[in-house]
Short mmCIF file of N, CA and C in Angstrom, two decimals:
data_model
loop_
_atom_site.label_atom_id
_atom_site.label_comp_id
_atom_site.label_asym_id
_atom_site.label_seq_id
_atom_site.Cartn_x
_atom_site.Cartn_y
_atom_site.Cartn_z
N MET A 1 118.31 81.35 105.48
CA MET A 1 118.53 82.36 104.78
C MET A 1 118.00 82.78 103.57
N MET A 2 117.82 83.90 103.23
CA MET A 2 116.95 84.74 102.08
C MET A 2 118.32 84.85 101.15
N SER A 3 118.22 84.54 99.85
CA SER A 3 119.30 84.95 98.57
C SER A 3 118.85 86.21 98.28
N VAL A 4 120.05 87.00 97.83
CA VAL A 4 119.82 88.44 96.82
C VAL A 4 118.57 88.21 96.21
N GLU A 5 118.53 87.15 95.24
CA GLU A 5 117.66 87.21 94.24
C GLU A 5 115.84 87.37 94.70
N SER A 6 115.96 86.86 96.26
CA SER A 6 114.74 87.38 96.63
C SER A 6 114.15 88.63 96.55
N PHE A 7 115.13 89.80 96.70
CA PHE A 7 114.79 91.17 96.35
C PHE A 7 114.52 91.74 95.24
N GLU A 8 115.09 90.73 94.14
CA GLU A 8 115.29 91.49 92.81
C GLU A 8 114.47 91.77 92.19
N GLN A 9 114.01 92.84 91.53
CA GLN A 9 112.87 92.90 90.98
C GLN A 9 112.89 93.98 89.64
N TYR A 10 112.06 93.95 88.85
CA TYR A 10 112.05 95.07 87.50
C TYR A 10 111.24 95.99 88.19
N PRO A 11 111.46 97.34 87.39
CA PRO A 11 110.31 98.16 87.65
C PRO A 11 109.32 97.76 87.02
N PHE A 12 108.32 98.49 87.68
CA PHE A 12 106.95 98.01 87.48
C PHE A 12 105.91 99.25 87.76
N PHE A 13 105.22 99.70 86.75
CA PHE A 13 104.33 101.32 86.65
C PHE A 13 103.26 100.62 87.78
N LYS A 14 102.77 101.18 88.34
CA LYS A 14 101.27 101.38 89.13
C LYS A 14 100.87 102.70 88.83
N PRO A 15 99.54 102.53 88.83
CA PRO A 15 98.73 103.93 88.72
C PRO A 15 98.57 104.51 89.98
N LYS A 16 98.71 105.89 90.33
CA LYS A 16 98.59 106.49 91.62
C LYS A 16 97.99 105.78 92.58
N GLU A 17 96.38 105.41 92.20
CA GLU A 17 95.47 105.07 93.32
C GLU A 17 96.05 103.36 93.85
N GLU A 18 97.06 102.91 93.03
CA GLU A 18 97.31 101.47 93.56
C GLU A 18 98.85 101.71 94.39
N ARG A 19 99.42 102.98 94.19
CA ARG A 19 101.02 103.17 94.86
C ARG A 19 100.65 102.92 96.24
N THR A 20 101.67 101.91 97.04
CA THR A 20 101.41 101.81 98.38
C THR A 20 102.86 102.57 98.83
N ILE A 21 103.00 102.89 100.22
CA ILE A 21 104.15 103.19 100.83
C ILE A 21 104.42 102.13 102.26
N LEU A 22 105.81 102.04 101.99
CA LEU A 22 106.12 100.89 103.31
C LEU A 22 107.32 101.95 104.16
N PHE A 23 106.89 101.52 105.64
CA PHE A 23 108.27 101.99 106.21
C PHE A 23 108.15 100.85 107.69
N MET A 24 109.05 99.98 107.86
CA MET A 24 108.72 99.01 108.67
C MET A 24 110.35 99.26 109.18
N THR A 25 110.49 99.15 110.62
CA THR A 25 111.50 99.96 111.30
C THR A 25 111.73 99.37 112.85
N ARG A 26 112.79 99.60 113.62
CA ARG A 26 113.01 98.89 114.93
C ARG A 26 113.40 100.20 115.89
N LEU A 27 113.12 100.10 117.17
CA LEU A 27 113.70 101.11 118.11
C LEU A 27 114.70 100.60 118.32
N TRP A 28 115.84 101.54 119.22
CA TRP A 28 116.95 100.96 119.54
C TRP A 28 116.93 101.14 121.38
N ASP A 29 117.27 100.39 121.91
CA ASP A 29 117.71 100.41 123.42
C ASP A 29 118.81 101.69 123.71
N TYR A 30 118.48 102.60 124.31
CA TYR A 30 119.20 103.41 124.98
C TYR A 30 119.50 103.72 126.48
N THR A 31 119.52 102.85 127.23
CA THR A 31 119.83 102.52 128.21
C THR A 31 121.13 101.64 128.81
N ALA A 32 122.30 102.02 129.37
CA ALA A 32 123.23 101.45 129.91
C ALA A 32 124.58 101.40 128.72
N ARG A 33 124.19 102.84 128.05
CA ARG A 33 125.34 103.05 127.18
C ARG A 33 126.17 104.49 127.57
N ARG A 34 127.05 104.72 126.65
CA ARG A 34 127.49 106.07 126.72
C ARG A 34 126.68 107.16 126.42
N ASP A 35 126.42 108.29 127.21
CA ASP A 35 125.37 109.20 126.80
C ASP A 35 125.59 109.81 125.72
N ASP A 36 126.57 109.94 124.70
CA ASP A 36 126.28 110.44 123.35
C ASP A 36 125.72 109.28 122.27
N VAL A 37 126.03 108.03 122.86
CA VAL A 37 125.03 106.88 122.03
C VAL A 37 123.73 106.94 122.22
N ASN A 38 123.29 107.14 123.86
CA ASN A 38 121.94 107.01 124.14
C ASN A 38 121.25 108.07 123.71
N GLU A 39 121.96 109.45 123.49
CA GLU A 39 121.23 110.62 122.65
C GLU A 39 120.91 110.33 121.54
N GLN A 40 121.83 109.73 120.61
CA GLN A 40 121.69 109.46 119.32
C GLN A 40 120.51 108.25 119.13
N ARG A 41 120.77 107.25 119.85
CA ARG A 41 119.33 106.49 119.83
C ARG A 41 118.09 106.81 120.13
N LYS A 42 117.89 107.63 121.01
CA LYS A 42 116.83 108.39 120.99
C LYS A 42 116.44 109.20 120.52
N HIS A 43 117.18 110.06 119.57
CA HIS A 43 116.82 110.76 118.35
C HIS A 43 116.54 109.94 117.29
N ILE A 44 116.94 108.57 116.99
CA ILE A 44 116.62 108.05 115.91
C ILE A 44 115.19 107.46 116.09
N ASN A 45 115.16 106.99 117.35
CA ASN A 45 113.89 106.17 117.95
C ASN A 45 112.61 107.54 117.93
N LYS A 46 113.10 108.56 117.96
CA LYS A 46 111.72 109.95 117.99
C LYS A 46 111.32 110.02 116.50
N THR A 47 112.67 110.33 115.85
CA THR A 47 112.29 110.22 114.52
C THR A 47 111.41 109.33 113.65
N ARG A 48 111.83 108.10 113.97
CA ARG A 48 111.18 107.17 113.56
C ARG A 48 109.60 107.06 113.89
N ILE A 49 109.45 107.17 115.18
CA ILE A 49 107.97 107.08 115.60
C ILE A 49 107.25 108.30 114.98
N GLU A 50 107.71 109.60 114.85
CA GLU A 50 107.00 110.81 114.17
C GLU A 50 106.86 110.37 112.85
N ALA A 51 107.68 109.62 112.02
CA ALA A 51 107.31 109.40 110.80
C ALA A 51 106.30 108.51 110.54
N ILE A 52 106.37 107.58 111.33
CA ILE A 52 105.14 106.37 111.16
C ILE A 52 104.03 107.09 111.47
N LYS A 53 103.79 107.72 112.55
CA LYS A 53 102.63 108.42 112.66
C LYS A 53 101.90 109.37 111.79
N ALA A 54 103.11 110.13 111.21
CA ALA A 54 102.47 111.03 110.07
C ALA A 54 102.21 110.59 109.04
N LEU A 55 102.93 109.31 108.47
CA LEU A 55 102.27 108.38 107.05
C LEU A 55 101.20 107.64 107.53
N LYS A 56 100.96 107.19 108.27
CA LYS A 56 99.55 106.61 108.82
C LYS A 56 98.48 107.61 108.83
N ASN A 57 98.63 108.88 109.62
CA ASN A 57 97.59 109.92 109.64
C ASN A 57 97.62 110.63 108.03
N GLU A 58 98.49 110.74 107.24
CA GLU A 58 98.35 111.20 105.86
C GLU A 58 97.80 110.23 104.83
N PHE A 59 98.10 108.80 104.74
CA PHE A 59 98.12 107.96 103.85
C PHE A 59 97.24 106.97 103.97
N GLY A 60 96.78 106.57 105.43
CA GLY A 60 96.08 105.79 105.63
C GLY A 60 96.07 104.37 105.23
N SER A 61 95.22 103.65 104.47
CA SER A 61 95.44 102.48 103.94
C SER A 61 96.44 102.11 103.25
N ALA A 62 96.91 103.48 102.29
CA ALA A 62 97.92 103.41 101.38
C ALA A 62 99.07 103.03 101.95
N PHE A 63 99.46 103.49 103.37
CA PHE A 63 100.64 102.89 104.16
C PHE A 63 100.44 101.71 105.03
N TYR A 64 101.62 101.11 105.03
CA TYR A 64 101.89 99.93 106.06
C TYR A 64 103.07 100.30 106.37
N GLY A 65 103.28 100.19 107.99
CA GLY A 65 104.28 100.11 108.58
C GLY A 65 104.14 100.19 110.17
N GLY A 66 105.30 100.57 110.80
CA GLY A 66 105.02 100.12 112.30
C GLY A 66 106.69 99.87 112.79
N ILE A 67 106.72 99.40 113.96
CA ILE A 67 107.71 98.83 114.68
C ILE A 67 108.00 97.60 115.10
N PHE A 68 109.08 96.86 115.19
CA PHE A 68 109.29 95.63 114.95
C PHE A 68 109.29 95.54 116.61
N PRO A 69 108.63 94.12 117.16
CA PRO A 69 108.07 94.06 118.45
C PRO A 69 109.67 93.83 119.28
N ASN A 70 109.69 94.70 120.21
CA ASN A 70 111.11 94.18 121.18
C ASN A 70 110.63 95.26 122.56
N LYS A 71 111.55 95.37 123.43
CA LYS A 71 111.23 95.73 124.73
C LYS A 71 110.97 97.38 124.36
N MET A 72 111.94 97.86 123.45
CA MET A 72 111.72 99.17 123.39
C MET A 72 110.36 99.96 122.56
N SER A 73 109.82 99.06 121.73
CA SER A 73 108.22 99.02 121.07
C SER A 73 107.20 98.72 122.24
N GLU A 74 107.45 98.56 123.21
CA GLU A 74 106.28 98.30 124.30
C GLU A 74 105.55 99.64 124.77
N LYS A 75 106.37 100.89 124.39
CA LYS A 75 105.40 101.97 124.94
C LYS A 75 104.52 102.46 123.75
N TYR A 76 104.60 101.64 122.59
CA TYR A 76 103.84 102.31 121.51
C TYR A 76 103.26 101.26 121.10
N PRO A 77 102.17 100.45 121.53
CA PRO A 77 101.08 99.30 121.25
C PRO A 77 100.66 99.46 120.04
N ASP A 78 100.09 100.82 119.91
CA ASP A 78 99.73 100.64 118.31
C ASP A 78 100.24 100.74 117.20
N LEU A 79 101.48 101.04 117.34
CA LEU A 79 102.55 100.93 116.24
C LEU A 79 103.33 99.75 116.09
N ILE A 80 103.00 98.56 116.92
CA ILE A 80 103.77 97.70 116.66
C ILE A 80 103.27 96.44 115.57
N LEU A 81 103.99 96.19 115.26
CA LEU A 81 104.16 94.91 114.10
C LEU A 81 103.81 93.67 114.38
N SER A 82 103.03 92.70 113.87
CA SER A 82 102.73 91.50 113.98
C SER A 82 104.12 90.64 113.76
N ARG A 83 104.30 89.49 114.58
CA ARG A 83 105.86 88.91 114.33
C ARG A 83 105.35 88.11 113.04
N PHE A 84 104.21 88.07 112.57
CA PHE A 84 103.92 87.24 111.51
C PHE A 84 104.62 88.36 109.97
N ASP A 85 104.12 89.35 110.22
CA ASP A 85 104.68 90.37 109.32
C ASP A 85 106.08 90.68 109.14
N THR A 86 106.36 90.35 110.47
CA THR A 86 108.08 90.89 110.45
C THR A 86 108.95 89.61 110.31
N GLN A 87 108.59 88.50 109.78
CA GLN A 87 109.07 87.36 109.48
C GLN A 87 109.68 87.49 108.05
N LYS A 88 111.09 87.31 107.81
CA LYS A 88 111.62 87.63 106.41
C LYS A 88 111.20 87.41 105.34
N CYS A 89 110.41 86.31 105.15
CA CYS A 89 110.08 86.37 103.94
C CYS A 89 108.77 86.62 103.65
N ASN A 90 107.63 87.04 105.05
CA ASN A 90 106.70 87.94 104.72
C ASN A 90 107.03 89.70 104.54
N TYR A 91 108.16 89.84 105.07
CA TYR A 91 108.61 91.02 105.03
C TYR A 91 108.93 91.21 103.42
N ILE A 92 109.88 90.49 102.83
CA ILE A 92 109.97 90.56 101.55
C ILE A 92 108.71 90.53 100.53
N LYS A 93 107.72 89.68 100.79
CA LYS A 93 106.46 90.01 100.16
C LYS A 93 105.90 91.31 100.20
N ARG A 94 105.88 91.97 101.26
CA ARG A 94 105.37 92.89 101.39
C ARG A 94 106.35 94.40 100.60
N LEU A 95 107.59 94.20 100.93
CA LEU A 95 108.70 94.96 99.99
C LEU A 95 108.07 94.90 98.81
N ARG A 96 108.16 93.76 97.87
CA ARG A 96 108.16 93.41 96.30
C ARG A 96 106.66 94.39 95.98
N SER A 97 105.98 94.31 96.99
CA SER A 97 104.28 94.58 96.39
C SER A 97 104.34 96.00 96.68
N SER A 98 105.14 96.93 97.38
CA SER A 98 104.99 98.08 97.68
C SER A 98 105.68 99.01 96.65
N SER A 99 105.23 100.15 96.77
CA SER A 99 105.74 101.13 95.64
C SER A 99 106.63 102.01 96.08
N ILE A 100 106.62 102.56 97.18
CA ILE A 100 107.67 103.91 97.79
C ILE A 100 107.91 103.34 99.44
N CYS A 101 109.31 103.05 99.22
CA CYS A 101 110.01 102.82 100.49
C CYS A 101 110.39 104.02 101.38
N ILE A 102 110.62 103.97 102.68
CA ILE A 102 111.17 105.02 103.38
C ILE A 102 112.31 104.54 104.11
N ALA A 103 113.42 105.06 104.24
CA ALA A 103 114.85 104.73 104.76
C ALA A 103 115.23 105.83 105.73
N THR A 104 115.77 105.04 106.96
CA THR A 104 116.33 106.31 107.79
C THR A 104 117.71 106.03 108.25
N THR A 105 118.11 106.92 108.83
CA THR A 105 119.75 106.96 109.26
C THR A 105 119.62 105.75 110.23
N GLY A 106 120.79 104.91 110.44
CA GLY A 106 120.97 104.01 111.02
C GLY A 106 122.00 104.44 112.16
N LEU A 107 122.52 103.66 112.99
CA LEU A 107 123.42 103.80 114.05
C LEU A 107 124.82 104.29 113.42
N HIS A 108 125.41 105.31 114.00
CA HIS A 108 126.42 105.75 113.89
C HIS A 108 126.58 106.81 112.43
N ASN A 109 125.46 107.08 112.13
CA ASN A 109 125.09 107.40 110.99
C ASN A 109 125.29 106.86 109.78
N SER A 110 125.02 105.30 109.86
CA SER A 110 125.02 104.74 108.57
C SER A 110 124.05 104.68 107.95
N ILE A 111 124.38 104.26 106.84
CA ILE A 111 123.26 103.87 105.57
C ILE A 111 122.60 102.48 106.27
N GLY A 112 121.18 102.58 106.58
CA GLY A 112 120.83 101.35 107.01
C GLY A 112 120.64 100.45 106.09
N TRP A 113 120.69 99.05 106.08
CA TRP A 113 120.84 98.15 104.92
C TRP A 113 119.42 97.65 104.44
N LYS A 114 118.40 98.56 104.70
CA LYS A 114 117.24 98.47 104.03
C LYS A 114 117.26 99.17 102.57
N MET A 115 118.08 100.05 102.48
CA MET A 115 118.36 100.95 101.45
C MET A 115 118.98 100.09 100.22
N ALA A 116 119.70 99.23 100.52
CA ALA A 116 120.15 98.22 99.59
C ALA A 116 118.92 97.40 98.94
N GLU A 117 118.24 96.68 100.25
CA GLU A 117 116.88 95.96 99.62
C GLU A 117 116.01 96.80 99.03
N TYR A 118 115.90 97.93 99.39
CA TYR A 118 115.06 98.72 98.51
C TYR A 118 115.49 98.96 96.96
N VAL A 119 116.80 99.28 96.88
CA VAL A 119 117.45 99.31 95.50
C VAL A 119 117.31 98.02 94.78
N ALA A 120 117.72 97.02 95.40
CA ALA A 120 117.46 95.68 94.58
C ALA A 120 116.24 95.48 94.04
N ALA A 121 115.18 95.97 94.84
CA ALA A 121 113.69 95.78 94.31
C ALA A 121 113.00 96.75 93.29
N SER A 122 114.23 97.67 93.17
CA SER A 122 113.97 98.79 92.17
C SER A 122 112.59 99.55 92.52
N LYS A 123 112.99 100.11 93.78
CA LYS A 123 111.58 100.71 94.58
C LYS A 123 111.95 102.36 94.20
N CYS A 124 111.18 102.99 94.33
CA CYS A 124 110.81 104.43 95.00
C CYS A 124 111.50 104.62 96.46
N ILE A 125 112.57 105.60 96.49
CA ILE A 125 112.97 105.52 97.72
C ILE A 125 112.92 107.23 98.33
N ILE A 126 112.76 107.04 99.59
CA ILE A 126 112.41 108.65 100.10
C ILE A 126 113.52 108.32 101.64
N SER A 127 114.57 108.82 101.69
CA SER A 127 115.33 108.82 102.95
C SER A 127 115.81 110.24 103.46
N GLU A 128 116.22 109.91 104.79
CA GLU A 128 116.88 110.91 105.54
C GLU A 128 118.34 111.21 104.73
N SER A 129 118.71 112.48 105.10
CA SER A 129 120.29 112.46 104.50
C SER A 129 121.11 111.49 104.88
N LEU A 130 121.94 110.97 103.57
CA LEU A 130 122.85 110.14 103.71
C LEU A 130 124.29 111.04 104.01
N GLN A 131 124.64 110.43 105.02
CA GLN A 131 125.90 110.84 105.70
C GLN A 131 127.17 110.43 105.11
N TYR A 132 127.02 109.27 104.35
CA TYR A 132 128.55 108.65 103.59
C TYR A 132 128.25 108.45 102.15
N ASN A 133 129.23 108.65 101.54
CA ASN A 133 129.38 108.48 100.07
C ASN A 133 129.34 106.81 99.73
N VAL A 134 128.35 106.51 98.56
CA VAL A 134 128.30 105.15 98.12
C VAL A 134 128.80 104.97 96.47
N ALA A 135 129.36 104.05 96.22
CA ALA A 135 130.09 103.74 94.85
C ALA A 135 129.15 104.22 93.90
N GLY A 136 129.53 104.88 92.72
CA GLY A 136 128.90 105.23 91.52
C GLY A 136 128.01 106.16 91.65
N ASN A 137 127.02 106.63 91.05
CA ASN A 137 126.13 107.63 90.91
C ASN A 137 124.65 107.39 91.56
N PHE A 138 124.88 107.56 92.80
CA PHE A 138 123.67 107.26 93.64
C PHE A 138 122.93 108.92 94.02
N ILE A 139 122.15 109.32 93.00
CA ILE A 139 121.96 110.79 93.26
C ILE A 139 120.94 111.32 93.71
N LYS A 140 120.77 112.08 94.44
CA LYS A 140 119.54 112.48 95.20
C LYS A 140 118.92 113.21 94.25
N GLY A 141 117.46 112.87 94.13
CA GLY A 141 116.28 113.59 93.13
C GLY A 141 116.23 112.59 92.17
N VAL A 142 117.14 111.44 91.88
CA VAL A 142 117.13 110.63 90.63
C VAL A 142 117.12 109.13 91.17
N ASN A 143 117.94 108.79 92.45
CA ASN A 143 117.69 107.63 93.12
C ASN A 143 116.90 107.53 93.98
N TYR A 144 116.82 108.53 94.81
CA TYR A 144 116.00 108.82 95.83
C TYR A 144 115.55 110.36 96.19
N LEU A 145 114.62 110.54 96.97
CA LEU A 145 114.23 112.21 97.46
C LEU A 145 114.90 111.73 98.78
N GLU A 146 114.92 113.08 99.21
CA GLU A 146 115.77 113.22 100.63
C GLU A 146 114.83 113.99 101.74
N TYR A 147 114.64 113.44 102.69
CA TYR A 147 113.77 114.42 103.81
C TYR A 147 114.47 114.67 104.91
N THR A 148 114.09 115.72 105.65
CA THR A 148 114.68 116.24 106.94
C THR A 148 113.78 116.34 108.12
N ASP A 149 112.49 116.35 107.95
CA ASP A 149 111.69 116.11 108.89
C ASP A 149 110.22 115.75 108.45
N VAL A 150 109.33 115.66 109.06
CA VAL A 150 108.04 115.02 108.98
C VAL A 150 107.41 115.80 107.60
N GLU A 151 107.51 117.12 107.50
CA GLU A 151 106.88 118.00 106.59
C GLU A 151 107.57 117.62 105.50
N THR A 152 108.72 117.29 105.29
CA THR A 152 109.20 117.09 103.63
C THR A 152 109.15 115.52 103.58
N LEU A 153 109.07 114.79 104.39
CA LEU A 153 108.79 113.07 104.11
C LEU A 153 107.38 113.25 103.16
N ILE A 154 106.55 113.78 104.12
CA ILE A 154 105.23 113.77 103.71
C ILE A 154 105.25 114.45 102.26
N SER A 155 105.52 115.61 101.85
CA SER A 155 105.95 116.26 100.74
C SER A 155 106.40 115.37 99.62
N SER A 156 107.44 114.77 99.98
CA SER A 156 108.17 113.71 99.20
C SER A 156 107.35 112.55 98.67
N VAL A 157 106.39 112.01 99.71
CA VAL A 157 105.64 111.12 99.30
C VAL A 157 104.39 111.51 98.04
N HIS A 158 104.40 112.63 98.32
CA HIS A 158 103.04 113.20 97.67
C HIS A 158 103.84 113.46 96.34
N LYS A 159 105.05 113.74 95.94
CA LYS A 159 105.93 114.02 94.98
C LYS A 159 105.60 112.74 94.13
N LEU A 160 106.41 111.62 94.80
CA LEU A 160 106.29 110.25 94.15
C LEU A 160 104.86 109.67 93.65
N LEU A 161 103.68 110.24 94.51
CA LEU A 161 102.44 109.70 94.11
C LEU A 161 101.75 110.74 92.86
N ASP A 162 102.24 111.60 92.78
CA ASP A 162 101.56 112.85 91.88
C ASP A 162 102.26 112.89 90.59
N ASP A 163 103.56 112.47 90.43
CA ASP A 163 104.54 112.64 89.29
C ASP A 163 104.69 111.43 88.75
N ASP A 164 104.07 110.91 87.84
CA ASP A 164 104.48 109.35 86.97
C ASP A 164 105.87 109.30 86.61
N ASP A 165 106.20 110.59 86.18
CA ASP A 165 107.44 110.13 85.26
C ASP A 165 108.73 110.04 86.42
N LEU A 166 108.59 110.91 87.60
CA LEU A 166 109.34 110.97 88.65
C LEU A 166 109.50 109.50 89.28
N TYR A 167 108.07 109.16 89.06
CA TYR A 167 107.81 107.75 89.89
C TYR A 167 108.57 106.57 89.16
N PHE A 168 108.27 106.46 87.99
CA PHE A 168 108.87 105.17 87.19
C PHE A 168 110.32 105.63 86.99
N ASN A 169 110.94 106.66 86.72
CA ASN A 169 112.17 106.75 86.37
C ASN A 169 113.02 106.36 87.61
N MET A 170 112.65 106.89 88.85
CA MET A 170 113.27 106.25 90.12
C MET A 170 113.57 104.72 90.04
N GLN A 171 112.59 104.49 89.50
CA GLN A 171 112.61 102.81 89.90
C GLN A 171 113.58 102.29 88.78
N ILE A 172 113.58 102.90 87.67
CA ILE A 172 114.51 102.60 86.39
C ILE A 172 115.78 102.70 86.87
N SER A 173 116.08 103.81 87.57
CA SER A 173 117.29 104.60 87.90
C SER A 173 118.12 103.43 88.78
N ASN A 174 116.96 103.13 89.74
CA ASN A 174 117.46 102.14 91.08
C ASN A 174 117.94 100.81 90.74
N TYR A 175 117.22 100.24 89.43
CA TYR A 175 117.23 99.06 88.73
C TYR A 175 118.51 98.82 88.08
N ARG A 176 118.93 100.09 87.35
CA ARG A 176 120.14 100.40 86.63
C ARG A 176 121.56 100.35 87.96
N TYR A 177 121.20 101.05 88.74
CA TYR A 177 122.22 101.01 89.79
C TYR A 177 122.69 100.00 90.60
N TYR A 178 121.36 99.01 90.96
CA TYR A 178 121.83 97.99 91.17
C TYR A 178 122.68 96.94 90.60
N ASN A 179 122.14 97.17 89.28
CA ASN A 179 122.93 95.81 88.56
C ASN A 179 124.40 96.46 87.86
N GLU A 180 124.50 97.70 88.17
CA GLU A 180 126.11 98.19 88.06
C GLU A 180 126.76 98.25 89.06
N TYR A 181 126.37 98.47 90.00
CA TYR A 181 127.07 98.60 91.36
C TYR A 181 126.68 97.80 92.56
N LEU A 182 125.37 97.21 92.69
CA LEU A 182 125.22 96.59 93.78
C LEU A 182 125.00 94.84 94.17
N ARG A 183 124.59 94.63 92.69
CA ARG A 183 124.82 93.35 92.64
C ARG A 183 125.99 92.69 92.98
N PRO A 184 126.06 91.59 93.54
CA PRO A 184 127.18 90.91 94.11
C PRO A 184 128.41 90.57 93.11
N ASP A 185 127.81 90.56 91.85
CA ASP A 185 128.86 90.09 90.95
C ASP A 185 129.55 91.06 90.36
N SER A 186 128.49 92.61 90.24
CA SER A 186 129.23 93.56 89.99
C SER A 186 129.88 94.17 91.17
N LEU A 187 129.56 93.84 92.52
CA LEU A 187 130.38 94.70 93.68
C LEU A 187 131.94 93.86 93.25
N MET A 188 131.64 92.62 92.83
CA MET A 188 133.24 92.12 93.00
C MET A 188 133.95 92.58 91.54
N LEU A 189 133.50 92.51 90.53
CA LEU A 189 133.93 93.11 89.18
C LEU A 189 134.44 94.68 89.38
N ASN A 190 133.56 95.49 90.26
CA ASN A 190 134.03 96.83 90.30
C ASN A 190 135.35 96.76 91.36
N LEU A 191 135.25 95.91 92.20
CA LEU A 191 136.36 95.99 93.07
C LEU A 191 137.66 95.54 92.70
N ILE A 192 137.80 94.31 91.56
CA ILE A 192 138.94 93.89 90.88
C ILE A 192 139.13 94.81 90.10
N ALA A 193 138.51 95.62 89.16
CA ALA A 193 138.76 96.91 88.54
C ALA A 193 139.46 98.04 89.27
N LYS A 194 138.86 98.11 90.42
CA LYS A 194 139.49 99.06 91.20
C LYS A 194 140.96 98.83 91.59
N VAL A 195 141.07 97.57 92.14
CA VAL A 195 142.48 97.12 92.69
C VAL A 195 143.46 97.07 91.37
N LYS A 196 142.89 96.55 90.28
CA LYS A 196 144.09 96.37 89.17
C LYS A 196 144.47 98.10 88.97
N ASN A 197 143.42 98.86 88.98
CA ASN A 197 144.01 100.21 88.86
C ASN A 197 144.92 100.67 89.64
N LEU A 198 144.98 99.95 90.54
CA LEU A 198 146.03 100.94 91.76
C LEU A 198 147.35 99.76 91.63
N ILE A 199 147.41 98.86 90.90
CA ILE A 199 148.95 98.03 90.81
C ILE A 199 149.58 98.44 89.79
#
């Protein structure tokens, strides 16, 4: 099991030509479930596939990503990641060396766990719209850029490639947010403080 320290990283400036984009994700099975759940899973799968194809097409070798191997990914053999790259230790190495990370909405409109991993690693983040509030000041345009479709996704990546200040300040903002709100010890201290205020 990986420790949280495996993900932790200081902000690190890279010139534009060295910045890389990461989006490793999975597809969900949408068979033998309630119709509304199936439809949501189909939509999640569709948007993830569209995003990967668009990122590969636009950014070429600066982009690394694809889908984890499972039954649902068999329809997209050209997008399947190797089992070597999807091993946790290798994924963490890839994450730590990447500059811009893509996050998508999870099941039941949840915030995917990768978001926390990206924040812990002080990465620039581009995410689908967040459906839930999080603790502290996790701010659109500061901690992450939001996208709603393939066009806004590609546009957001270009912003982080072209704007050095936005790129580096977002890393710093996520480093601060992680240490103030997301680190396990900070989580506990913030929880204790909230409970004390309620007593």
